[in-house]
């Protein structure tokens, strides 16, 4: 007789009004096994795991742990059964320090703080990311760093099953590789891991088994060796997606967006950045998260004033001059995490589209025009009166694109614009950037996927520790070389 | 039905709690509450007294709602009211003989400047240094009250008062006209007018949307070319001006001279009205009149029923608690349904 699986989902179903998010899913996860739960955004992966974690309750079906039926009413129940989950966001308290966040979830917490306990709580994180200081407030961490803190928090719980929700979407290749090694290490200790992902690289790097979901159904489950990448992609998207090839060579014009000896302050500053983006050019910036990209993007987009240096668009300064005075930059800006950085969740879609004209006396677009714009950018549902907070991340990002790219901007800053988006949404956003470059815009694209940068950018600059350390042509470089620069292996001067 | 749930529950809670309280202090609950209603709105005199009390409450509520639309919590309406009274009185003392068409507007502008000035101290600290406006407005209340005490006990004291701390009586040119020969005065009309104008500006204009964007996501507001600091100064300044007008009107129409104790906690009562109205300029109008009525009725009740003065404050507290609890329950039910 074989041992029962650590957790067995039987016929698990979850509906949100008319939408069947999980349709009678059967899935076993054995002890010591790494399962990749693969699927596009909205396929129901996160929902399924939230059911296992007690964050949501199933409408039908049952869950067995160690062969015994269990009703998991809450994350507390799940943790008692040894199930832990790392969310993409929301579960850290930004105002508290890293150490305080870890202590909040520290299972063996005594009544009083002790130095030994602080040390023990930090130990897991030290293995993951020794560079994160315990006293740093979480709100000052980059997104990638927050995720590592989240992971350390769950590992501190000694969970037998660790669920990771899109863990590598904010990590660099090196960080992702570290995570993959860590996941294998957990499996070697006899723990089970579920990685929710839409990236084949994650599946190949560390999974024993892959389960593919599409539109709420489990469409495939197999040992990793039994499936090719093509088979997995087909299972995931249902039809073959032609990866956008390198676009036809664009004619590059004179320099349009110029950064002159730009220094940007902040927690992770950028120093002495000199870059030119020509008319029609897409300049990709590769770098490990937290190396000054954010400060650079916010400064070029006119959200924060530079410490020194200049941002020029067609020869005219477009840098913010004052921290407090009102200023609206003509540079279009598509940041990561739209709900935090680019939209007002409580406002309707029409209001969010009109944000840029809010400070002026320009007429606001009428609902029909707003609806047409939403259709054009494939925002679903294209209802101008709907509250923005009810949209999914991918659709919010399309909403931001509809606002920022609707008026033919001369320059575009995109900072991790495809973070967490599925294949279709990613292609749509990147396609827009290419179209605007072709129409003469200067595009500064701070990217996360080296493969995407190599495939689409005309030039790739690498940022490390706030400085541009390399300026490369995609045809004359490769991922390995970029990765070395990203890690600070050698500088241009050396 | 849903719309009636909150007011219905509030009434129920209040009747139960107030009855309990009245029984404890040895008063017949039903009769006393009926008396309260009659003393508040039973005849022309009661109504005019209720409107007298409602006027400064409404002004103060508007002074709280405006910054609240940006997410600021100002508890400084009382202090702004006092400083408005102070500066407005200064204008009157500077030119007591001026004709009413000059003096009355100048006095109101003085009141507005005084209130706005005090509010802008807190607003400026918030805008420039990020200092919490709730704390600063709270503390500045004491500054304003003590400044008024200083001038009426000191330089502005009328020698004819034989030591009574007050300025000279306001001349006719500085007296806000009364309504229908009662103590109710034109200040009420001004307050309602300001509430309606603010409502229209916020409903039709862009400023409401701008404040909402900045309140909900300041980063995005920055991107849109809005300045949080600027809006802090704007909302605090105008709010302070409104509270300042309340102060000088109360001084002119009711007291007739500047003296200590202009406000019977109108600032705090206005704050609660603002909160109960859900920060709606229009809903603040009936709420202010209701609360004003209860306060006025309390004065009368004290006179005839020999109920101690503080018991009305207790009843007021029970009313606020009932309304807030009912609103919370209604919201929760609406969320669940």
PDB file of C-alpha atoms in Angstrom, chain B residues 11-290:
ATOM      1  CA  UNK B  11     -34.098  56.308  15.909  1.00  0.00           C
ATOM      2  CA  UNK B  12     -34.690  52.930  17.544  1.00  0.00           C
ATOM      3  CA  UNK B  13     -31.261  52.829  19.179  1.00  0.00           C
ATOM      4  CA  UNK B  14     -31.560  56.406  20.355  1.00  0.00           C
ATOM      5  CA  UNK B  15     -35.019  55.903  21.891  1.00  0.00           C
ATOM      6  CA  UNK B  16     -33.850  52.792  23.738  1.00  0.00           C
ATOM      7  CA  UNK B  17     -30.590  54.308  24.976  1.00  0.00           C
ATOM      8  CA  UNK B  18     -32.125  57.675  25.861  1.00  0.00           C
ATOM      9  CA  UNK B  19     -34.997  56.004  27.719  1.00  0.00           C
ATOM     10  CA  UNK B  20     -32.520  54.034  29.750  1.00  0.00           C
ATOM     11  CA  UNK B  21     -30.575  57.164  30.572  1.00  0.00           C
ATOM     12  CA  UNK B  22     -33.678  59.179  31.495  1.00  0.00           C
ATOM     13  CA  UNK B  23     -34.941  56.384  33.744  1.00  0.00           C
ATOM     14  CA  UNK B  24     -31.587  56.333  35.507  1.00  0.00           C
ATOM     15  CA  UNK B  25     -31.694  60.072  36.224  1.00  0.00           C
ATOM     16  CA  UNK B  26     -35.297  59.747  37.378  1.00  0.00           C
ATOM     17  CA  UNK B  27     -37.166  61.407  34.542  1.00  0.00           C
ATOM     18  CA  UNK B  28     -40.200  59.961  32.721  1.00  0.00           C
ATOM     19  CA  UNK B  29     -38.605  58.842  29.421  1.00  0.00           C
ATOM     20  CA  UNK B  30     -41.516  59.162  27.003  1.00  0.00           C
ATOM     21  CA  UNK B  31     -42.757  62.482  28.311  1.00  0.00           C
ATOM     22  CA  UNK B  32     -39.268  63.956  28.414  1.00  0.00           C
ATOM     23  CA  UNK B  33     -38.516  62.943  24.855  1.00  0.00           C
ATOM     24  CA  UNK B  34     -41.808  64.317  23.609  1.00  0.00           C
ATOM     25  CA  UNK B  35     -40.978  67.537  25.443  1.00  0.00           C
ATOM     26  CA  UNK B  36     -37.633  67.588  23.678  1.00  0.00           C
ATOM     27  CA  UNK B  37     -39.303  67.349  20.272  1.00  0.00           C
ATOM     28  CA  UNK B  38     -41.756  70.102  21.154  1.00  0.00           C
ATOM     29  CA  UNK B  39     -39.064  72.376  22.580  1.00  0.00           C
ATOM     30  CA  UNK B  40     -36.976  71.836  19.418  1.00  0.00           C
ATOM     31  CA  UNK B  41     -39.537  72.395  16.681  1.00  0.00           C
ATOM     32  CA  UNK B  42     -42.908  72.868  18.413  1.00  0.00           C
ATOM     33  CA  UNK B  43     -43.520  76.560  17.714  1.00  0.00           C
ATOM     34  CA  UNK B  44     -42.012  79.515  15.897  1.00  0.00           C
ATOM     35  CA  UNK B  45     -39.862  80.524  18.864  1.00  0.00           C
ATOM     36  CA  UNK B  46     -38.463  77.006  19.321  1.00  0.00           C
ATOM     37  CA  UNK B  47     -37.740  76.708  15.615  1.00  0.00           C
ATOM     38  CA  UNK B  48     -35.898  80.036  15.547  1.00  0.00           C
ATOM     39  CA  UNK B  49     -33.790  79.017  18.565  1.00  0.00           C
ATOM     40  CA  UNK B  50     -32.998  75.691  16.892  1.00  0.00           C
ATOM     41  CA  UNK B  51     -31.902  77.511  13.738  1.00  0.00           C
ATOM     42  CA  UNK B  52     -29.716  79.819  15.849  1.00  0.00           C
ATOM     43  CA  UNK B  53     -27.870  76.783  17.159  1.00  0.00           C
ATOM     44  CA  UNK B  54     -27.830  75.055  13.762  1.00  0.00           C
ATOM     45  CA  UNK B  55     -26.087  77.951  12.021  1.00  0.00           C
ATOM     46  CA  UNK B  56     -22.568  77.722  13.502  1.00  0.00           C
ATOM     47  CA  UNK B  57     -22.821  73.916  13.487  1.00  0.00           C
ATOM     48  CA  UNK B  58     -23.488  73.921   9.758  1.00  0.00           C
ATOM     49  CA  UNK B  59     -20.619  76.335   9.074  1.00  0.00           C
ATOM     50  CA  UNK B  60     -18.260  74.173  11.120  1.00  0.00           C
ATOM     51  CA  UNK B  61     -19.462  70.983   9.407  1.00  0.00           C
ATOM     52  CA  UNK B  62     -18.698  72.522   6.004  1.00  0.00           C
ATOM     53  CA  UNK B  63     -15.260  73.547   7.297  1.00  0.00           C
ATOM     54  CA  UNK B  64     -14.596  69.896   8.151  1.00  0.00           C
ATOM     55  CA  UNK B  65     -16.111  68.327   5.033  1.00  0.00           C
ATOM     56  CA  UNK B  66     -13.992  70.314   2.597  1.00  0.00           C
ATOM     57  CA  UNK B  67     -10.580  69.059   3.794  1.00  0.00           C
ATOM     58  CA  UNK B  68     -12.120  65.624   4.380  1.00  0.00           C
ATOM     59  CA  UNK B  69     -12.767  65.369   0.649  1.00  0.00           C
ATOM     60  CA  UNK B  70      -8.975  65.276   0.291  1.00  0.00           C
ATOM     61  CA  UNK B  71      -8.690  62.752   3.093  1.00  0.00           C
ATOM     62  CA  UNK B  72      -7.630  65.300   5.726  1.00  0.00           C
ATOM     63  CA  UNK B  73      -9.080  65.088   9.218  1.00  0.00           C
ATOM     64  CA  UNK B  74      -9.384  68.613  10.572  1.00  0.00           C
ATOM     65  CA  UNK B  75     -10.694  69.027  14.096  1.00  0.00           C
ATOM     66  CA  UNK B  76      -9.849  72.717  14.141  1.00  0.00           C
ATOM     67  CA  UNK B  77     -13.205  74.299  13.298  1.00  0.00           C
ATOM     68  CA  UNK B  78     -13.589  75.613  16.848  1.00  0.00           C
ATOM     69  CA  UNK B  79     -10.240  77.383  16.829  1.00  0.00           C
ATOM     70  CA  UNK B  80     -10.857  78.767  13.354  1.00  0.00           C
ATOM     71  CA  UNK B  81     -14.228  80.012  14.580  1.00  0.00           C
ATOM     72  CA  UNK B  82     -12.560  81.838  17.474  1.00  0.00           C
ATOM     73  CA  UNK B  83      -9.836  83.389  15.352  1.00  0.00           C
ATOM     74  CA  UNK B  84     -12.443  84.468  12.795  1.00  0.00           C
ATOM     75  CA  UNK B  85     -14.336  86.164  15.607  1.00  0.00           C
ATOM     76  CA  UNK B  86     -11.121  87.824  16.774  1.00  0.00           C
ATOM     77  CA  UNK B  87     -10.028  89.233  13.418  1.00  0.00           C
ATOM     78  CA  UNK B  88     -13.586  90.189  12.428  1.00  0.00           C
ATOM     79  CA  UNK B  89     -13.959  92.059  15.719  1.00  0.00           C
ATOM     80  CA  UNK B  90     -10.654  93.776  15.017  1.00  0.00           C
ATOM     81  CA  UNK B  91     -12.142  95.140  11.797  1.00  0.00           C
ATOM     82  CA  UNK B  92     -15.188  96.394  13.683  1.00  0.00           C
ATOM     83  CA  UNK B  93     -13.069  98.057  16.364  1.00  0.00           C
ATOM     84  CA  UNK B  94     -10.919  99.701  13.695  1.00  0.00           C
ATOM     85  CA  UNK B  95     -13.827 101.454  12.007  1.00  0.00           C
ATOM     86  CA  UNK B  96     -16.896 101.257  14.228  1.00  0.00           C
ATOM     87  CA  UNK B  97     -18.565 104.221  12.523  1.00  0.00           C
ATOM     88  CA  UNK B  98     -18.411 102.915   8.949  1.00  0.00           C
ATOM     89  CA  UNK B  99     -21.728 102.426   7.111  1.00  0.00           C
ATOM     90  CA  UNK B 100     -23.207  98.933   7.168  1.00  0.00           C
ATOM     91  CA  UNK B 101     -22.571  98.325   3.458  1.00  0.00           C
ATOM     92  CA  UNK B 102     -18.851  98.753   4.128  1.00  0.00           C
ATOM     93  CA  UNK B 103     -18.509  97.462   7.653  1.00  0.00           C
ATOM     94  CA  UNK B 104     -20.563  94.262   7.421  1.00  0.00           C
ATOM     95  CA  UNK B 105     -18.734  92.857   4.366  1.00  0.00           C
ATOM     96  CA  UNK B 106     -15.378  93.992   5.743  1.00  0.00           C
ATOM     97  CA  UNK B 107     -16.160  92.285   9.061  1.00  0.00           C
ATOM     98  CA  UNK B 108     -17.103  89.018   7.307  1.00  0.00           C
ATOM     99  CA  UNK B 109     -13.944  89.142   5.195  1.00  0.00           C
ATOM    100  CA  UNK B 110     -11.961  89.737   8.377  1.00  0.00           C
ATOM    101  CA  UNK B 111     -13.579  86.688   9.953  1.00  0.00           C
ATOM    102  CA  UNK B 112     -12.810  84.593   6.882  1.00  0.00           C
ATOM    103  CA  UNK B 113      -9.183  85.740   6.891  1.00  0.00           C
ATOM    104  CA  UNK B 114      -8.809  84.941  10.582  1.00  0.00           C
ATOM    105  CA  UNK B 115     -10.205  81.418  10.222  1.00  0.00           C
ATOM    106  CA  UNK B 116      -8.279  80.744   7.036  1.00  0.00           C
ATOM    107  CA  UNK B 117      -5.071  82.035   8.621  1.00  0.00           C
ATOM    108  CA  UNK B 118      -5.275  79.601  11.499  1.00  0.00           C
ATOM    109  CA  UNK B 119      -6.253  76.705   9.232  1.00  0.00           C
ATOM    110  CA  UNK B 120      -3.362  77.518   6.922  1.00  0.00           C
ATOM    111  CA  UNK B 121      -0.884  77.156   9.774  1.00  0.00           C
ATOM    112  CA  UNK B 122      -1.952  73.524  10.058  1.00  0.00           C
ATOM    113  CA  UNK B 123      -2.336  73.205   6.270  1.00  0.00           C
ATOM    114  CA  UNK B 124       1.086  74.665   5.612  1.00  0.00           C
ATOM    115  CA  UNK B 125       2.732  72.331   8.103  1.00  0.00           C
ATOM    116  CA  UNK B 126       1.019  69.390   6.425  1.00  0.00           C
ATOM    117  CA  UNK B 127       1.814  70.523   2.892  1.00  0.00           C
ATOM    118  CA  UNK B 128       5.428  71.488   3.547  1.00  0.00           C
ATOM    119  CA  UNK B 129       6.578  69.022   6.196  1.00  0.00           C
ATOM    120  CA  UNK B 130       3.903  66.338   6.308  1.00  0.00           C
ATOM    121  CA  UNK B 131       2.922  67.173   9.889  1.00  0.00           C
ATOM    122  CA  UNK B 132      -0.312  65.434  10.892  1.00  0.00           C
ATOM    123  CA  UNK B 133      -3.096  67.985  10.483  1.00  0.00           C
ATOM    124  CA  UNK B 134      -5.362  66.370  13.085  1.00  0.00           C
ATOM    125  CA  UNK B 135      -2.863  67.039  15.854  1.00  0.00           C
ATOM    126  CA  UNK B 136      -2.037  70.587  14.761  1.00  0.00           C
ATOM    127  CA  UNK B 137      -5.656  71.648  14.286  1.00  0.00           C
ATOM    128  CA  UNK B 138      -6.525  70.172  17.683  1.00  0.00           C
ATOM    129  CA  UNK B 139      -3.758  72.065  19.459  1.00  0.00           C
ATOM    130  CA  UNK B 140      -4.329  75.319  17.586  1.00  0.00           C
ATOM    131  CA  UNK B 141      -7.866  75.333  19.007  1.00  0.00           C
ATOM    132  CA  UNK B 142      -6.400  76.160  22.412  1.00  0.00           C
ATOM    133  CA  UNK B 143      -4.219  78.876  20.922  1.00  0.00           C
ATOM    134  CA  UNK B 144      -7.218  80.577  19.337  1.00  0.00           C
ATOM    135  CA  UNK B 145      -9.420  80.377  22.443  1.00  0.00           C
ATOM    136  CA  UNK B 146      -6.650  81.807  24.614  1.00  0.00           C
ATOM    137  CA  UNK B 147      -5.914  84.584  22.121  1.00  0.00           C
ATOM    138  CA  UNK B 148      -9.553  85.665  22.348  1.00  0.00           C
ATOM    139  CA  UNK B 149      -9.321  85.548  26.146  1.00  0.00           C
ATOM    140  CA  UNK B 150      -6.185  87.659  25.971  1.00  0.00           C
ATOM    141  CA  UNK B 151      -7.762  90.488  23.979  1.00  0.00           C
ATOM    142  CA  UNK B 152     -11.051  90.584  25.874  1.00  0.00           C
ATOM    143  CA  UNK B 153      -9.368  90.515  29.276  1.00  0.00           C
ATOM    144  CA  UNK B 154      -6.681  92.908  28.037  1.00  0.00           C
ATOM    145  CA  UNK B 155      -6.354  95.458  25.265  1.00  0.00           C
ATOM    146  CA  UNK B 156      -9.887  95.243  23.827  1.00  0.00           C
ATOM    147  CA  UNK B 157     -11.798  95.195  27.121  1.00  0.00           C
ATOM    148  CA  UNK B 158     -14.526  97.823  27.252  1.00  0.00           C
ATOM    149  CA  UNK B 159     -13.889  99.952  30.407  1.00  0.00           C
ATOM    150  CA  UNK B 160     -17.635 100.543  30.633  1.00  0.00           C
ATOM    151  CA  UNK B 161     -18.066  96.852  31.432  1.00  0.00           C
ATOM    152  CA  UNK B 162     -16.692  97.293  34.955  1.00  0.00           C
ATOM    153  CA  UNK B 163     -14.284  94.362  34.675  1.00  0.00           C
ATOM    154  CA  UNK B 164     -16.548  92.066  32.664  1.00  0.00           C
ATOM    155  CA  UNK B 165     -14.290  90.613  29.937  1.00  0.00           C
ATOM    156  CA  UNK B 166     -15.842  91.778  26.663  1.00  0.00           C
ATOM    157  CA  UNK B 167     -15.336  94.352  23.936  1.00  0.00           C
ATOM    158  CA  UNK B 168     -17.663  97.274  23.293  1.00  0.00           C
ATOM    159  CA  UNK B 169     -21.043  96.265  21.871  1.00  0.00           C
ATOM    160  CA  UNK B 170     -21.019  96.013  18.097  1.00  0.00           C
ATOM    161  CA  UNK B 171     -22.497  99.072  16.325  1.00  0.00           C
ATOM    162  CA  UNK B 172     -25.587  98.590  14.141  1.00  0.00           C
ATOM    163  CA  UNK B 173     -23.371  98.680  11.075  1.00  0.00           C
ATOM    164  CA  UNK B 174     -21.667  95.518  12.265  1.00  0.00           C
ATOM    165  CA  UNK B 175     -24.776  93.552  13.202  1.00  0.00           C
ATOM    166  CA  UNK B 176     -25.829  90.654  11.016  1.00  0.00           C
ATOM    167  CA  UNK B 177     -29.532  91.217  10.246  1.00  0.00           C
ATOM    168  CA  UNK B 178     -32.082  88.994  11.982  1.00  0.00           C
ATOM    169  CA  UNK B 179     -34.811  87.006  10.299  1.00  0.00           C
ATOM    170  CA  UNK B 180     -38.539  87.751  10.903  1.00  0.00           C
ATOM    171  CA  UNK B 181     -37.752  89.592  14.103  1.00  0.00           C
ATOM    172  CA  UNK B 182     -36.381  86.485  15.834  1.00  0.00           C
ATOM    173  CA  UNK B 183     -32.884  85.641  17.023  1.00  0.00           C
ATOM    174  CA  UNK B 184     -32.412  83.534  13.884  1.00  0.00           C
ATOM    175  CA  UNK B 185     -30.280  85.518  11.482  1.00  0.00           C
ATOM    176  CA  UNK B 186     -29.007  85.868   7.955  1.00  0.00           C
ATOM    177  CA  UNK B 187     -25.996  83.730   8.847  1.00  0.00           C
ATOM    178  CA  UNK B 188     -28.143  80.634   8.355  1.00  0.00           C
ATOM    179  CA  UNK B 189     -28.986  81.708   4.820  1.00  0.00           C
ATOM    180  CA  UNK B 190     -25.303  82.313   4.121  1.00  0.00           C
ATOM    181  CA  UNK B 191     -24.370  78.877   5.508  1.00  0.00           C
ATOM    182  CA  UNK B 192     -26.995  77.095   3.407  1.00  0.00           C
ATOM    183  CA  UNK B 193     -25.917  79.113   0.385  1.00  0.00           C
ATOM    184  CA  UNK B 194     -22.275  78.107   0.876  1.00  0.00           C
ATOM    185  CA  UNK B 195     -23.309  74.454   1.274  1.00  0.00           C
ATOM    186  CA  UNK B 196     -25.308  74.541  -1.961  1.00  0.00           C
ATOM    187  CA  UNK B 197     -22.538  76.337  -3.867  1.00  0.00           C
ATOM    188  CA  UNK B 198     -19.949  73.837  -2.641  1.00  0.00           C
ATOM    189  CA  UNK B 199     -22.238  70.989  -3.640  1.00  0.00           C
ATOM    190  CA  UNK B 200     -22.665  72.369  -7.159  1.00  0.00           C
ATOM    191  CA  UNK B 201     -18.948  73.075  -7.558  1.00  0.00           C
ATOM    192  CA  UNK B 202     -18.094  69.556  -6.467  1.00  0.00           C
ATOM    193  CA  UNK B 203     -20.827  67.878  -8.485  1.00  0.00           C
ATOM    194  CA  UNK B 204     -20.245  69.791 -11.694  1.00  0.00           C
ATOM    195  CA  UNK B 205     -16.680  70.977 -11.509  1.00  0.00           C
ATOM    196  CA  UNK B 206     -13.400  69.160 -11.737  1.00  0.00           C
ATOM    197  CA  UNK B 207     -12.164  69.952  -8.264  1.00  0.00           C
ATOM    198  CA  UNK B 208     -14.094  67.087  -6.650  1.00  0.00           C
ATOM    199  CA  UNK B 209     -12.491  64.611  -9.020  1.00  0.00           C
ATOM    200  CA  UNK B 210      -9.048  66.113  -8.425  1.00  0.00           C
ATOM    201  CA  UNK B 211      -9.407  65.816  -4.672  1.00  0.00           C
ATOM    202  CA  UNK B 212     -10.628  62.239  -5.011  1.00  0.00           C
ATOM    203  CA  UNK B 213      -7.693  61.241  -7.192  1.00  0.00           C
ATOM    204  CA  UNK B 214      -5.215  62.787  -4.746  1.00  0.00           C
ATOM    205  CA  UNK B 215      -6.984  61.247  -1.760  1.00  0.00           C
ATOM    206  CA  UNK B 216      -7.058  57.740  -3.194  1.00  0.00           C
ATOM    207  CA  UNK B 217      -3.695  57.642  -4.970  1.00  0.00           C
ATOM    208  CA  UNK B 218      -1.390  60.597  -4.570  1.00  0.00           C
ATOM    209  CA  UNK B 219       1.238  59.081  -6.875  1.00  0.00           C
ATOM    210  CA  UNK B 220      -1.235  58.957  -9.721  1.00  0.00           C
ATOM    211  CA  UNK B 221      -2.389  62.464  -8.899  1.00  0.00           C
ATOM    212  CA  UNK B 222       1.196  63.654  -9.289  1.00  0.00           C
ATOM    213  CA  UNK B 223       1.389  61.967 -12.643  1.00  0.00           C
ATOM    214  CA  UNK B 224      -1.777  63.753 -13.670  1.00  0.00           C
ATOM    215  CA  UNK B 225      -0.134  67.082 -12.866  1.00  0.00           C
ATOM    216  CA  UNK B 226      -1.903  67.694  -9.574  1.00  0.00           C
ATOM    217  CA  UNK B 227      -0.224  68.918  -6.424  1.00  0.00           C
ATOM    218  CA  UNK B 228      -1.279  67.462  -3.101  1.00  0.00           C
ATOM    219  CA  UNK B 229       0.358  70.332  -1.229  1.00  0.00           C
ATOM    220  CA  UNK B 230      -1.564  72.884  -3.257  1.00  0.00           C
ATOM    221  CA  UNK B 231      -4.867  71.123  -2.600  1.00  0.00           C
ATOM    222  CA  UNK B 232      -4.111  70.866   1.125  1.00  0.00           C
ATOM    223  CA  UNK B 233      -3.709  74.637   1.280  1.00  0.00           C
ATOM    224  CA  UNK B 234      -6.817  75.203  -0.820  1.00  0.00           C
ATOM    225  CA  UNK B 235      -9.167  72.956   1.156  1.00  0.00           C
ATOM    226  CA  UNK B 236      -7.802  73.920   4.566  1.00  0.00           C
ATOM    227  CA  UNK B 237      -7.823  77.612   3.662  1.00  0.00           C
ATOM    228  CA  UNK B 238     -11.398  77.714   2.390  1.00  0.00           C
ATOM    229  CA  UNK B 239     -12.590  75.444   5.190  1.00  0.00           C
ATOM    230  CA  UNK B 240     -10.925  77.717   7.743  1.00  0.00           C
ATOM    231  CA  UNK B 241     -12.493  80.776   6.132  1.00  0.00           C
ATOM    232  CA  UNK B 242     -15.948  79.203   6.459  1.00  0.00           C
ATOM    233  CA  UNK B 243     -15.403  78.429  10.137  1.00  0.00           C
ATOM    234  CA  UNK B 244     -14.038  81.954  10.648  1.00  0.00           C
ATOM    235  CA  UNK B 245     -17.207  83.436   9.166  1.00  0.00           C
ATOM    236  CA  UNK B 246     -19.197  81.316  11.615  1.00  0.00           C
ATOM    237  CA  UNK B 247     -17.229  82.880  14.455  1.00  0.00           C
ATOM    238  CA  UNK B 248     -17.708  86.498  13.499  1.00  0.00           C
ATOM    239  CA  UNK B 249     -21.396  85.967  12.648  1.00  0.00           C
ATOM    240  CA  UNK B 250     -22.014  84.298  16.009  1.00  0.00           C
ATOM    241  CA  UNK B 251     -20.247  87.179  17.729  1.00  0.00           C
ATOM    242  CA  UNK B 252     -22.144  89.816  15.791  1.00  0.00           C
ATOM    243  CA  UNK B 253     -25.638  88.325  15.639  1.00  0.00           C
ATOM    244  CA  UNK B 254     -25.899  86.448  18.951  1.00  0.00           C
ATOM    245  CA  UNK B 255     -23.405  87.860  21.442  1.00  0.00           C
ATOM    246  CA  UNK B 256     -23.294  91.407  20.093  1.00  0.00           C
ATOM    247  CA  UNK B 257     -19.715  91.764  21.327  1.00  0.00           C
ATOM    248  CA  UNK B 258     -16.569  89.675  21.499  1.00  0.00           C
ATOM    249  CA  UNK B 259     -16.371  87.773  24.783  1.00  0.00           C
ATOM    250  CA  UNK B 260     -15.062  84.396  25.961  1.00  0.00           C
ATOM    251  CA  UNK B 261     -17.147  81.330  25.271  1.00  0.00           C
ATOM    252  CA  UNK B 262     -18.441  82.176  21.796  1.00  0.00           C
ATOM    253  CA  UNK B 263     -18.715  78.534  20.870  1.00  0.00           C
ATOM    254  CA  UNK B 264     -20.620  75.871  22.777  1.00  0.00           C
ATOM    255  CA  UNK B 265     -18.508  73.133  21.242  1.00  0.00           C
ATOM    256  CA  UNK B 266     -19.813  73.997  17.781  1.00  0.00           C
ATOM    257  CA  UNK B 267     -16.545  72.894  16.190  1.00  0.00           C
ATOM    258  CA  UNK B 268     -16.726  69.381  17.568  1.00  0.00           C
ATOM    259  CA  UNK B 269     -20.470  69.136  16.945  1.00  0.00           C
ATOM    260  CA  UNK B 270     -19.823  70.284  13.366  1.00  0.00           C
ATOM    261  CA  UNK B 271     -17.162  67.612  13.045  1.00  0.00           C
ATOM    262  CA  UNK B 272     -19.676  64.952  14.088  1.00  0.00           C
ATOM    263  CA  UNK B 273     -22.306  66.340  11.714  1.00  0.00           C
ATOM    264  CA  UNK B 274     -19.733  66.232   8.912  1.00  0.00           C
ATOM    265  CA  UNK B 275     -18.983  62.623   9.744  1.00  0.00           C
ATOM    266  CA  UNK B 276     -22.665  61.647   9.984  1.00  0.00           C
ATOM    267  CA  UNK B 277     -23.397  63.306   6.653  1.00  0.00           C
ATOM    268  CA  UNK B 278     -20.855  61.058   4.971  1.00  0.00           C
ATOM    269  CA  UNK B 279     -19.007  64.272   4.044  1.00  0.00           C
ATOM    270  CA  UNK B 280     -21.905  65.469   1.939  1.00  0.00           C
ATOM    271  CA  UNK B 281     -22.425  69.228   1.828  1.00  0.00           C
ATOM    272  CA  UNK B 282     -26.173  68.882   1.282  1.00  0.00           C
ATOM    273  CA  UNK B 283     -26.878  66.212   3.884  1.00  0.00           C
ATOM    274  CA  UNK B 284     -25.065  68.351   6.447  1.00  0.00           C
ATOM    275  CA  UNK B 285     -27.880  70.945   6.256  1.00  0.00           C
ATOM    276  CA  UNK B 286     -30.769  68.881   7.745  1.00  0.00           C
ATOM    277  CA  UNK B 287     -28.393  67.143  10.145  1.00  0.00           C
ATOM    278  CA  UNK B 288     -27.124  70.464  11.485  1.00  0.00           C
ATOM    279  CA  UNK B 289     -30.715  71.644  11.990  1.00  0.00           C
ATOM    280  CA  UNK B 290     -31.638  68.399  13.774  1.00  0.00           C
TER     281      UNK B 290
END
